[in-house]
XYZ file of C-alpha atoms in Angstrom:
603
model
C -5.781 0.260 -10.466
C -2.768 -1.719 -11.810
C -3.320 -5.270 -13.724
C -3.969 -8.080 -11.234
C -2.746 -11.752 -12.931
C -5.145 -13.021 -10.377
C -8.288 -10.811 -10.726
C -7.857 -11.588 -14.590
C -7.895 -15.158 -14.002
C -11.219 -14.870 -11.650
C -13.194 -13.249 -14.048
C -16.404 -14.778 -15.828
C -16.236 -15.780 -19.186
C -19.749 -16.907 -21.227
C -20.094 -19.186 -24.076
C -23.575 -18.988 -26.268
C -24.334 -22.256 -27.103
C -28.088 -22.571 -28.746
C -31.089 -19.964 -28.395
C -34.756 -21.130 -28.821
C -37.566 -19.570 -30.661
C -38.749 -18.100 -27.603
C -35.401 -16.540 -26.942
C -34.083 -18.563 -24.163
C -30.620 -19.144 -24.753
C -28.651 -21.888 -23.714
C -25.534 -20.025 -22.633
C -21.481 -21.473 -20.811
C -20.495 -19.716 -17.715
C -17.116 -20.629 -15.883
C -18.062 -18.725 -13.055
C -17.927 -21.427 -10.987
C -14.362 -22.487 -11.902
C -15.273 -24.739 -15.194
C -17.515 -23.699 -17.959
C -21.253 -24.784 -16.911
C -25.244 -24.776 -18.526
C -26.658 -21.560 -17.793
C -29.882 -20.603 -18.926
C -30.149 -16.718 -20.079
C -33.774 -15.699 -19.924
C -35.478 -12.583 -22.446
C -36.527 -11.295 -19.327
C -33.104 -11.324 -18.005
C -32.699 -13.835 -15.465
C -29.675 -15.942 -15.187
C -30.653 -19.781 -14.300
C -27.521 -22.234 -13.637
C -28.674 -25.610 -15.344
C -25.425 -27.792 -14.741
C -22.877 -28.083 -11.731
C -20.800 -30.898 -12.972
C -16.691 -31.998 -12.324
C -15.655 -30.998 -15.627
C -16.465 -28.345 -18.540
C -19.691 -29.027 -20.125
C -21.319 -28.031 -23.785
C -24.833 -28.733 -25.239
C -27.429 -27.897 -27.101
C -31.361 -27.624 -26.954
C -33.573 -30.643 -27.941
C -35.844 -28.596 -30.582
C -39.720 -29.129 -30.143
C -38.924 -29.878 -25.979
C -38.210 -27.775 -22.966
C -34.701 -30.088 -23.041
C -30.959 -29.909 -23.800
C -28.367 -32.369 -24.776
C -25.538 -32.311 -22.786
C -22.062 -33.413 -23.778
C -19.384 -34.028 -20.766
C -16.383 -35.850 -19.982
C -13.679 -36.411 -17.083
C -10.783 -34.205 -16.124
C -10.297 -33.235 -19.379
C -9.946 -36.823 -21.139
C -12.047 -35.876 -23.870
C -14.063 -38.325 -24.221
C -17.267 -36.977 -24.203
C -20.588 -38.504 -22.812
C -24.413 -37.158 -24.148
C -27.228 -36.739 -21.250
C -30.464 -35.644 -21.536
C -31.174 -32.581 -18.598
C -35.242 -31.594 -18.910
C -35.594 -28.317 -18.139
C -39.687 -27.596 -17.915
C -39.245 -29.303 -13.672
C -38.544 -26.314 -11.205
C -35.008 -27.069 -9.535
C -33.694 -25.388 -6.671
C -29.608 -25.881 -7.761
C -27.840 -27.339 -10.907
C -28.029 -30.453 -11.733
C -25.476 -32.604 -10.668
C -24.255 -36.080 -12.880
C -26.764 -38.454 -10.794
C -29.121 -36.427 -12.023
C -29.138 -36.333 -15.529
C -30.552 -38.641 -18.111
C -27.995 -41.091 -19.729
C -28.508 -41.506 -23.635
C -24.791 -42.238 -24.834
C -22.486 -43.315 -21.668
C -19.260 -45.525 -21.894
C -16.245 -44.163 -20.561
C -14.082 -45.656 -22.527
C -15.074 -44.014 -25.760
C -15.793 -40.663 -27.570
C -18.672 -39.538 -28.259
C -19.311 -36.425 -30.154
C -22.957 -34.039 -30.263
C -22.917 -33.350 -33.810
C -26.733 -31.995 -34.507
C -30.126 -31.782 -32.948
C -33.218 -32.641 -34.297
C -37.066 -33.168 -33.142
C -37.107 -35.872 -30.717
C -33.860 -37.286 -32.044
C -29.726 -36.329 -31.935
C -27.250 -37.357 -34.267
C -24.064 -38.089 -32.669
C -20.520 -39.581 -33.814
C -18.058 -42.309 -31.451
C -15.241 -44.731 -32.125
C -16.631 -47.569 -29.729
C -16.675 -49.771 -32.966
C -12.790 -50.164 -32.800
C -11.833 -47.614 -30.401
C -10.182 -45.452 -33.638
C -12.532 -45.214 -36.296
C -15.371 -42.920 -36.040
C -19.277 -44.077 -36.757
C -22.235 -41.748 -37.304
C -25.542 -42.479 -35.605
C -29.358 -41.362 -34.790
C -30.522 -41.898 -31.756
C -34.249 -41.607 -30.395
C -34.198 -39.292 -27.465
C -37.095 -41.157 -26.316
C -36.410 -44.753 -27.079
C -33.429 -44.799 -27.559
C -33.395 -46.548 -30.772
C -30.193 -46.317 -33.030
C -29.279 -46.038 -36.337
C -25.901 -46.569 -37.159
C -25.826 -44.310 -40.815
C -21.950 -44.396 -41.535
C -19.678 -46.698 -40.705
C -16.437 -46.611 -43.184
C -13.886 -45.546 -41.053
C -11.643 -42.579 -40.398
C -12.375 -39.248 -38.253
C -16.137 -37.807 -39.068
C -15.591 -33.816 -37.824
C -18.713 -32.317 -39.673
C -22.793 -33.594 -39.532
C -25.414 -31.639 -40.385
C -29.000 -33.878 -41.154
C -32.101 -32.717 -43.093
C -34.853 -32.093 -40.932
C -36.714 -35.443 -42.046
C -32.893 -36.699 -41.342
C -33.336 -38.719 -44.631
C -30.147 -36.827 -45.855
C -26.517 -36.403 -43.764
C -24.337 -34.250 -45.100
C -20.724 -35.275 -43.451
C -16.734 -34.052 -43.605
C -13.890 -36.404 -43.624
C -10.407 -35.188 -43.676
C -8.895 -34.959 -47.304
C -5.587 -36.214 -48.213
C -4.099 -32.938 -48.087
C -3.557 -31.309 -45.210
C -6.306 -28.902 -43.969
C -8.499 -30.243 -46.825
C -11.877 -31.848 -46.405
C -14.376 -34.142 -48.136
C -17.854 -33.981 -48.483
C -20.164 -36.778 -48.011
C -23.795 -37.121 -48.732
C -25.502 -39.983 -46.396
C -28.610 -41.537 -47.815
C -30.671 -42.930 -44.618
C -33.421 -44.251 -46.392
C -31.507 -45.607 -50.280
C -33.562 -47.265 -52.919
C -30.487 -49.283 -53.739
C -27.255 -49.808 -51.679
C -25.192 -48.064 -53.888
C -27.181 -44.568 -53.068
C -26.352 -44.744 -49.641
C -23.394 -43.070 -49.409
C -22.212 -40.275 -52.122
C -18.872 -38.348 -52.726
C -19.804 -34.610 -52.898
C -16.207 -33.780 -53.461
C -13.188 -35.216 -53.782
C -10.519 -36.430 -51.510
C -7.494 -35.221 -53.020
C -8.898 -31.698 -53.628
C -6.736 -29.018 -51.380
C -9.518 -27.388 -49.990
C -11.313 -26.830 -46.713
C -14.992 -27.455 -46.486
C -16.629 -26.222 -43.331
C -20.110 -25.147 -41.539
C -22.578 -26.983 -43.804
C -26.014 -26.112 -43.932
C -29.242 -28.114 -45.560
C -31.115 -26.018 -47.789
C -34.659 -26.010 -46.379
C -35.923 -28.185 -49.535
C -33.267 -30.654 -49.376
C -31.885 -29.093 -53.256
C -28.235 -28.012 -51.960
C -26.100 -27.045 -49.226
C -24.306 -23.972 -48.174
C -20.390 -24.137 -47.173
C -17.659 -22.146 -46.436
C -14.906 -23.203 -48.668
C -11.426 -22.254 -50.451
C -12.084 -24.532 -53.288
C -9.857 -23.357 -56.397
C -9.103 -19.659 -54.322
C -6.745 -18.548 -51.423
C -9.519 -17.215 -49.291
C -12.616 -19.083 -47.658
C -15.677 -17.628 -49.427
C -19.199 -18.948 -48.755
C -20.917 -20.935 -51.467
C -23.994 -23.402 -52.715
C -23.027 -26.780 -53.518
C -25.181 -29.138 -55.281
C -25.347 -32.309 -53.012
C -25.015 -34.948 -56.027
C -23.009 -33.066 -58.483
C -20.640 -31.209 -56.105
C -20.760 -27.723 -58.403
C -20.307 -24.942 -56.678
C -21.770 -21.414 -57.384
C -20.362 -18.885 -54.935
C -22.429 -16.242 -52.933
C -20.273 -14.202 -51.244
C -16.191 -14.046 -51.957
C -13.576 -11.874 -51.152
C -9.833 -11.707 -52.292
C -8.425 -10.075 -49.328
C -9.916 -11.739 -46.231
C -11.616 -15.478 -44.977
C -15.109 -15.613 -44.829
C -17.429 -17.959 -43.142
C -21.544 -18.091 -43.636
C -24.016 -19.708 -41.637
C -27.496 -20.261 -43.397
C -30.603 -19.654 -41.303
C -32.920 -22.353 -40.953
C -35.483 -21.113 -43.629
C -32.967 -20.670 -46.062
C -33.407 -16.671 -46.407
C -30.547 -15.020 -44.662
C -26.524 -15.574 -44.254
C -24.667 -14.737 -41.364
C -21.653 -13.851 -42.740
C -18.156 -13.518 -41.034
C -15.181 -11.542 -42.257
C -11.558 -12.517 -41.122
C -9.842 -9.139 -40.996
C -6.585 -9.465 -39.724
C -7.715 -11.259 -36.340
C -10.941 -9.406 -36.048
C -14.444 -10.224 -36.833
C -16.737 -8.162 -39.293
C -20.249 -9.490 -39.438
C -23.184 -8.758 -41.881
C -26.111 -10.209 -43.417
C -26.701 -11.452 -46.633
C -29.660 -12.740 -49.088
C -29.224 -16.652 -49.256
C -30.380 -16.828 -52.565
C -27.920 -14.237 -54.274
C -25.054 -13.097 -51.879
C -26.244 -9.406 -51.854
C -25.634 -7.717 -48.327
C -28.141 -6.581 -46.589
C -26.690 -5.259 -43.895
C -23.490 -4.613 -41.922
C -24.010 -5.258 -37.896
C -22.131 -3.866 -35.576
C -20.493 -5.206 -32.820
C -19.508 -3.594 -29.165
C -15.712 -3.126 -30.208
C -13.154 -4.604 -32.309
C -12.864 -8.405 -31.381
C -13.699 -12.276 -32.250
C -16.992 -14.067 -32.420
C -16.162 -17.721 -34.010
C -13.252 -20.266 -33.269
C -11.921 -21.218 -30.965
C -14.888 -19.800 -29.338
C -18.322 -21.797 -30.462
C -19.919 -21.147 -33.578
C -23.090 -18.730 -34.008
C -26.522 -20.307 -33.878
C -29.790 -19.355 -35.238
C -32.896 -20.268 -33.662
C -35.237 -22.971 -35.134
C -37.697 -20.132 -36.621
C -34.386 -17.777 -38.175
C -35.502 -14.572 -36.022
C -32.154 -14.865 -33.635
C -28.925 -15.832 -34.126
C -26.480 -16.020 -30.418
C -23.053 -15.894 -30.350
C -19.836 -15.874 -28.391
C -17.900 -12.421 -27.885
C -14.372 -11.930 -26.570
C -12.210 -8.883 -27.118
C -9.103 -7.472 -25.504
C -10.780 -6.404 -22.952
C -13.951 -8.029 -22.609
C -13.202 -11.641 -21.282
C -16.276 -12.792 -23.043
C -20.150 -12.002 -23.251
C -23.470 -13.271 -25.256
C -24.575 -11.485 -28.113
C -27.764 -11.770 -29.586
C -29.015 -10.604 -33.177
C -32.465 -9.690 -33.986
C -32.606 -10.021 -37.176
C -35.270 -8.010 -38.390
C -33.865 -5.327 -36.667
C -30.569 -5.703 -37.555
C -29.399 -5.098 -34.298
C -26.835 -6.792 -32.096
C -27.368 -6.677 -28.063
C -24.934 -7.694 -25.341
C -26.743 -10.344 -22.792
C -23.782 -10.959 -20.811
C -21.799 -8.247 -18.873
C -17.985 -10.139 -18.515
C -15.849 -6.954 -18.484
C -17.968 -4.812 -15.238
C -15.463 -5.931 -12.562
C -12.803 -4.379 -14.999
C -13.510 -0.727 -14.174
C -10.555 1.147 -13.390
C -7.881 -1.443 -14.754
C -5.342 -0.598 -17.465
C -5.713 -3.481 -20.087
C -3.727 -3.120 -23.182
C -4.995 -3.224 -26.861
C -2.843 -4.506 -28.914
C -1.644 -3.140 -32.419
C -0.547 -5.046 -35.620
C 2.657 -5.464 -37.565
C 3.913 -7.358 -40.292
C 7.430 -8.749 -39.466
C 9.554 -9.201 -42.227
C 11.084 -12.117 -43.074
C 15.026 -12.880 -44.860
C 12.793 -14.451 -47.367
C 10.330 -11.670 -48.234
C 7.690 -12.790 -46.741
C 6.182 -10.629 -44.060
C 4.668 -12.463 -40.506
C 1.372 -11.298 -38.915
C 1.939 -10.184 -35.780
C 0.230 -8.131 -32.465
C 1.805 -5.995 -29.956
C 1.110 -5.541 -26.499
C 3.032 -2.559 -25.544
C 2.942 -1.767 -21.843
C 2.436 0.983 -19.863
C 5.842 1.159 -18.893
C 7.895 -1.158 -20.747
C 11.266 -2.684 -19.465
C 12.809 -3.532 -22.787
C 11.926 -7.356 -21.996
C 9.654 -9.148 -24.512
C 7.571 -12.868 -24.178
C 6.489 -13.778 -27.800
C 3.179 -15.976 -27.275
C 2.675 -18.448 -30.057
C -0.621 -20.194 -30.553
C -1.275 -23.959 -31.438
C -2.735 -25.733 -33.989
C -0.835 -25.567 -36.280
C -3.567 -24.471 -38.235
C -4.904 -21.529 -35.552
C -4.443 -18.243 -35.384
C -4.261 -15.429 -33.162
C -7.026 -13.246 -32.676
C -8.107 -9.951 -30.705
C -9.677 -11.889 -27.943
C -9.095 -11.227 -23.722
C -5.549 -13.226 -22.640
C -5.350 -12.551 -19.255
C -2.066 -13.787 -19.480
C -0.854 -11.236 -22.014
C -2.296 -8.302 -20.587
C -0.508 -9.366 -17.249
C 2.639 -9.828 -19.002
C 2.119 -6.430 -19.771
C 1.537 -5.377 -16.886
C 4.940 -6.316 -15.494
C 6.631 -4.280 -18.059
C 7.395 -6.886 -20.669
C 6.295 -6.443 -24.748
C 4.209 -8.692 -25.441
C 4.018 -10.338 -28.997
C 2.016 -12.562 -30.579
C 2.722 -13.868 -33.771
C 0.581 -15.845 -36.788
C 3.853 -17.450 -38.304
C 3.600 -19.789 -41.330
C 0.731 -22.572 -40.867
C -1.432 -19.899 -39.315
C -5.105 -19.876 -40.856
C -6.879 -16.877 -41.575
C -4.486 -15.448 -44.143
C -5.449 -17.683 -47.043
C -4.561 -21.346 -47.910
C -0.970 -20.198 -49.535
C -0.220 -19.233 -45.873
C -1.416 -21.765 -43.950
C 0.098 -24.561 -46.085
C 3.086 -22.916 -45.941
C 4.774 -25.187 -43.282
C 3.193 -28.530 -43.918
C 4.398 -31.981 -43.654
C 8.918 -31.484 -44.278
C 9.019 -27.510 -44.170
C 7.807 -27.690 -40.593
C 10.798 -25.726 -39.393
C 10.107 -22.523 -41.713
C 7.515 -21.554 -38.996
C 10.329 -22.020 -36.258
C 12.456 -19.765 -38.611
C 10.073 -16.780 -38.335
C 10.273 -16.873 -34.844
C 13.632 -15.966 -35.059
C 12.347 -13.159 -38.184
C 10.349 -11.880 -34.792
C 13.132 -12.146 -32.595
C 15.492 -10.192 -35.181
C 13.140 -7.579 -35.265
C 12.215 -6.531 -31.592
C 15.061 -3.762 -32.142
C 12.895 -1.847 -33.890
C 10.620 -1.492 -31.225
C 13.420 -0.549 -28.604
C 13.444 -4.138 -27.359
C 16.339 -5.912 -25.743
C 17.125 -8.888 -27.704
C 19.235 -10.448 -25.067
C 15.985 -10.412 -22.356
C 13.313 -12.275 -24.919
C 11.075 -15.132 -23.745
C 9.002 -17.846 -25.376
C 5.391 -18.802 -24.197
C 2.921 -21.422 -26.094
C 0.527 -24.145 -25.462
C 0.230 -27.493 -27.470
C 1.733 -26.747 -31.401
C 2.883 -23.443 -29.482
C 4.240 -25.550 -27.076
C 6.244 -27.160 -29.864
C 7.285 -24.079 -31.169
C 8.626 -22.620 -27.950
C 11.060 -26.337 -27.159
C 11.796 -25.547 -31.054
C 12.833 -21.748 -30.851
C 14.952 -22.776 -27.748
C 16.120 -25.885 -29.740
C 16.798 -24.223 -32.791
C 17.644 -21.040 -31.918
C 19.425 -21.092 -28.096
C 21.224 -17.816 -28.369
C 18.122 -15.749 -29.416
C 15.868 -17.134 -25.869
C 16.147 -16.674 -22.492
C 13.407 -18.563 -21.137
C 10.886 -20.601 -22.274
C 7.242 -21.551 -21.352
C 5.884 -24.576 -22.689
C 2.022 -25.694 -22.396
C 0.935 -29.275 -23.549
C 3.850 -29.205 -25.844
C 5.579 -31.291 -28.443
C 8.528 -32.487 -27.440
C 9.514 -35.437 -30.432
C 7.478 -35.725 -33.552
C 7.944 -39.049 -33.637
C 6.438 -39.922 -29.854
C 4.020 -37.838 -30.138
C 2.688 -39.112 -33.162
C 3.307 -42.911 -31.836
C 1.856 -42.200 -28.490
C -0.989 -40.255 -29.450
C -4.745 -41.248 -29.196
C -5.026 -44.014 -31.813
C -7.905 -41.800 -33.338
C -5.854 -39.006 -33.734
C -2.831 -40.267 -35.328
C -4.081 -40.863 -39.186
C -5.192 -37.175 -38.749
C -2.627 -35.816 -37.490
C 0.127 -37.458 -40.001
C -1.785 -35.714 -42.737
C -0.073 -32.191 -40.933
C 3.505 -33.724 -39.790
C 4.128 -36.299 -41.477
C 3.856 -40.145 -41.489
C 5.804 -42.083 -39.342
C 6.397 -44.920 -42.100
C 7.278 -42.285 -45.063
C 8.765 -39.130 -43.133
C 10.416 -40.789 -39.872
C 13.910 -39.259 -40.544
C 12.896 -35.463 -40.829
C 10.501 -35.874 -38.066
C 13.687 -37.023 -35.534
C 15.920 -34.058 -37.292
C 12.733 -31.641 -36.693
C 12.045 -32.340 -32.908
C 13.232 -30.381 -30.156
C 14.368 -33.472 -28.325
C 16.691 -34.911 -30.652
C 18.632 -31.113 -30.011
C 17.994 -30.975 -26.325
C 21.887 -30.496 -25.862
C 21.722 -27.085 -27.699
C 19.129 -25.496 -24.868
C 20.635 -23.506 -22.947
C 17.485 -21.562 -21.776
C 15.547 -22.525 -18.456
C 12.100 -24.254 -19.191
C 8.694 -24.096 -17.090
C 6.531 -26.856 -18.658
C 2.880 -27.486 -17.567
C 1.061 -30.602 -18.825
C -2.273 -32.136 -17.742
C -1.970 -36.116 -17.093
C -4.910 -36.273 -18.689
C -4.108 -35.421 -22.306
C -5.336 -37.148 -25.289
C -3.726 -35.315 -27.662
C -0.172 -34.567 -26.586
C 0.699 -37.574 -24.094
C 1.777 -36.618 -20.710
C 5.360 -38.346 -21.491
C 6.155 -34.937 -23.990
C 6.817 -33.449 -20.454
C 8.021 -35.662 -18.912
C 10.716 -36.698 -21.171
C 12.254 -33.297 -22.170
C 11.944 -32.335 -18.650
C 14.021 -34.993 -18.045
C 16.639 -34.013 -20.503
C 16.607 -30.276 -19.919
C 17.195 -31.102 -15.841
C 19.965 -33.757 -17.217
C 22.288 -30.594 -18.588
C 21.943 -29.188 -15.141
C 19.424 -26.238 -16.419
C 16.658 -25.210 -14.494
C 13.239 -27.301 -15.627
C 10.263 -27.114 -13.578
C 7.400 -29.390 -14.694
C 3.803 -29.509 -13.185
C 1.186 -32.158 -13.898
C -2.504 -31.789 -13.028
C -4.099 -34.588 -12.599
C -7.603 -33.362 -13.279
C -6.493 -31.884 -16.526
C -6.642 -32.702 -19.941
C -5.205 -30.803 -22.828
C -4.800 -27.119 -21.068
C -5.471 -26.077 -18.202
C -9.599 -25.991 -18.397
C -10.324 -25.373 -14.250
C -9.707 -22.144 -12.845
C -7.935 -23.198 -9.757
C -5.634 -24.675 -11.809
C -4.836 -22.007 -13.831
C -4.383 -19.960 -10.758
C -1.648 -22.176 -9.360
C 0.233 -22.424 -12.749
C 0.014 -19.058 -14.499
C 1.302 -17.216 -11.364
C 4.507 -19.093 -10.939
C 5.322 -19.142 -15.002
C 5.274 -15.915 -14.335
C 7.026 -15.099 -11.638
C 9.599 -17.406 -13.373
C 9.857 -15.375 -16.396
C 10.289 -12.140 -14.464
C 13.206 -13.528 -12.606
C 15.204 -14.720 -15.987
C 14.088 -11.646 -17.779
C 14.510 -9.014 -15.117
């Protein structure tokens, strides 16, 4: 049966996002169009939980037959917390009316960072609309305790069980570095509250901390004086690290279990997830697990959990051909089980798998890079660029690849320079006023489809947000390598986007581009608008009005400019979207006519 764009598009994806002791898991379906709660039972039985406007995350209230539920509207991103009990018989999800409020006011974010008994610690900028505050709330009272309050963008918060300890990240003052922070809830003296665990100018990331169960340490997945992420114990007042598990050819990533025994380790090979088990105390593997085929299990997609008594651990699944499932690990068997069936209405289609290159460069370096090869190729190509910057492509389902594929074109999808999962040296590669060396290996891609019996004249751009950037860039840049472009929730001026972006986001962000008071000249020189008389290619551009991140205006002003040299520029706003395209229907109305416009400028 040949590849269906719109079967592809229709098929369920799940998301696992917490498991209890008893092994109820608290799982994402967008089966009904957005992603919404579904319970997943031991005994197998599927229970929807949530049937709300817009996509919906959350997390089980531990001690309680409960979940915390974060939501938001068309896409804005700015999250609100309910409380949904689950222990009353319902007859259909719940809708908004009928959820709990805890933490509701539309005009703010407001961020589910952890979960404890009776109480959730959450993060939100209603202070000053920009700077971002941590606080405790009582699930039951709803008493509040603001714990940290000095400004900037909070991303990680893990709390002691007692919660008298908060372990935070702030962004460093390097790009893609963080900063630990140890809160003091309960200080003898002021000065004890809060505590630098690291420092801020130290070019290193710091993610997925974990307490130890005595309060003596935590466990994070850092780069700290290496390339590659390795997973380490860091002592909470002194900062010294003493690594567990390392490895000089690949990222890893550890999550501790909740009694401090056993890490869940991941290994970044190439774009595809190895996972094994470890002692906590010393590093030494216990075991490798196995997984149903070669594909990705951590970000974007949620991050493993273990349940509160560190028998399970959940997580989400995706692989080229399996849209996306819920696995669940039994640890003392050592044995990984699929709860979720996504890829069942696939039988009998063709999907691709894709292989890997490295694309050399005219400097010597070499660019990551899959290829979808299809069935019966035409000799046209679409090169699919991810965003970020700091992402990176992974073997996970893209409908929209393997339907590319489908219609005969090669599909590529490169990690150029500023991708992550290659090492720091990699993804610092294009930071801050050597942006444009990732734009230069598209054309290192572009140069190079010859030796895969491509046509160079009949190649095609496609990305979403930073991709989106990169594909008004290659066409900028580069107008006699392109001959169409497809741009997502893109870029179009540095400089607007960093002015006209969420007030919250902008500090962050200029850690990445730029600032606009220091760097102001090379970001005008390095945006695709300031060159929008060199295009030459036609443009699709999709955009959701919505957007926090990337202001609807990036559209709508090098739409404006493209249509203004007389070139085909078709531009369609959702007005129930934020940053992507997050509802199904949606998707459905865009993807098919991108499509259908690349196959009539690529033949």
């Amino acid at each position: 049966m040949a590849v269906d764009l719109a079967r592809l598009l229709g098929l369920t994806s799940w998301r696992a996002f917490d498991v209890d002791d008893a092994g109820r898991v608290l799982a994402g379906s967008d089966e009904s169009g957005s992603t919404q709660l579904v319970e997943l039972s031991p005994l197998g039985k599927n229970v929807p939980i949530t049937a709300l406007s817009g996509a919906v995350s959350g997390r089980y209230l531990p001690g309680e037959r409960a979940a915390v539920i974060q939501h938001d509207t068309g896409g804005n991103e700015r999250g609100q917390l309910s409380l949904l009990r689950l222990d009353r018989r319902r007859t259909k999800p719940a809708e908004l009316g009928e959820l709990q409020p805890l933490v509701r006011d539309s005009r703010y974010v407001h961020r589910l960072l952890d979960v404890l008994p009776g109480r959730l610690v959450y993060s939100t900028n209603r202070r000053n609309g920009v700077d971002f505050d941590v606080v405790i709330r009582s699930a039951l009272t709803g008493a509040e305790q603001v714990v940290y309050d000095r400004g900037g963008m909070v991303q990680e918060v893990v709390a002691t069980p007692d919660s008298q300890y908060l372990a935070l990240t702030l962004p460093g003052n390097k790009p893609m570095s963080d900063q630990i922070v140890r809160v003091n809830t309960m200080p003898a003296t002021e000065g004890d509250q809060v505590r630098a665990v690291t420092g801020a100018d130290r070019h290193a990331r710091c993610t997925h901390l974990r307490w130890m169960p005595d309060d003596s340490g935590l466990v994070v997945s850092t780069n700290a004086d290496r390339d590659h992420t390795g997973v380490a114990r860091i002592h909470p007042r002194t900062g010294k690290l003493t690594w567990l598990v390392t490895s000089d050819e690949h990222d890893l990533i550890g999550w501790l279990s909740p009694d401090g025994r056993t890490l869940l380790v991941h290994t970044n090979d190439d774009g595809t997830s190895r996972l094994s088990l470890h002692d906590a105390a010393t590093g030494e593997l216990r075991q490798q697990l196995r997984l149903p085929s070669d594909g990705w299990c951590t970000f974007p997609l949620p991050s493993p959990v273990w349940s509160p008594n560190s028998r399970l651990a959940v997580l989400s699944f995706s692989a080229p051909d399996q849209p996306g499932d819920v696995l669940m690990i039994d640890i003392a068997e050592g044995t990984v089980h699929k709860l979720t069936e996504s890829a069942g209405p696939l039988a009998g289609e063709r999907l691709v798998t894709p292989t890997a290159h490295r694309v050399p460069t005219p400097d010597d370096e070499r660019v990551p890079c899959f290829a979808y090869s299809p069935p019966e190729p035409t000799g046209s190509s679409v090169l699919i660029i991810h965003g970020g910057p700091e992402g990176q492509s992974v073997r996970t389902f893209s409908p929209i690849a393997q339907a590319l594929a489908a219609q005969g074109h090669t599909v590529l999808v490169p990690n150029v320079r500023g991708s992550t999962g290659y090492g720091k040296r990699w993804y610092s590669a294009d930071d801050a006023r050597e942006r444009l060396v990732s734009v230069r290996d598209l054309a290192a891609v572009h140069d190079w489809l010859g030796t895969l019996g491509l046509d160079p004249a009949r190649a095609a751009l496609w990305g979403g947000s930073y991709g989106g950037y990169m594909v008004l860039a290659g066409l900028a840049f580069q107008p006699q390598r392109w001959a169409a472009g497809v741009d997502i929730v893109g870029i179009s001026s540095l400089l607007t986007f960093l002015e006209n972006t969420s007030p919250y986001r902008r500090a962050h962000r200029e850690r990445e581009y730029g600032s606009l008071a220091a760097d102001a000249d090379f970001l005008r020189e390095a945006s695709p608008l300031t060159h929008v008389d060199e295009i030459s290619a036609p443009l699709f551009v999709i955009h959701g009005a919505n957007d926090p991140r990337v202001p609807l205006s990036e559209a709508e002003q090098v739409a404006a400019a493209v249509r203004d040299k007389g070139l085909e520029c078709d531009l369609l706003v959702y007005d129930d979207e934020g940053h992507g395209l997050a509802k199904r229907g949606n998707r459905l109305d865009a993807y098919p006519r991108a499509m259908e416009f690349l196959r009539r400028h690529l033949g």
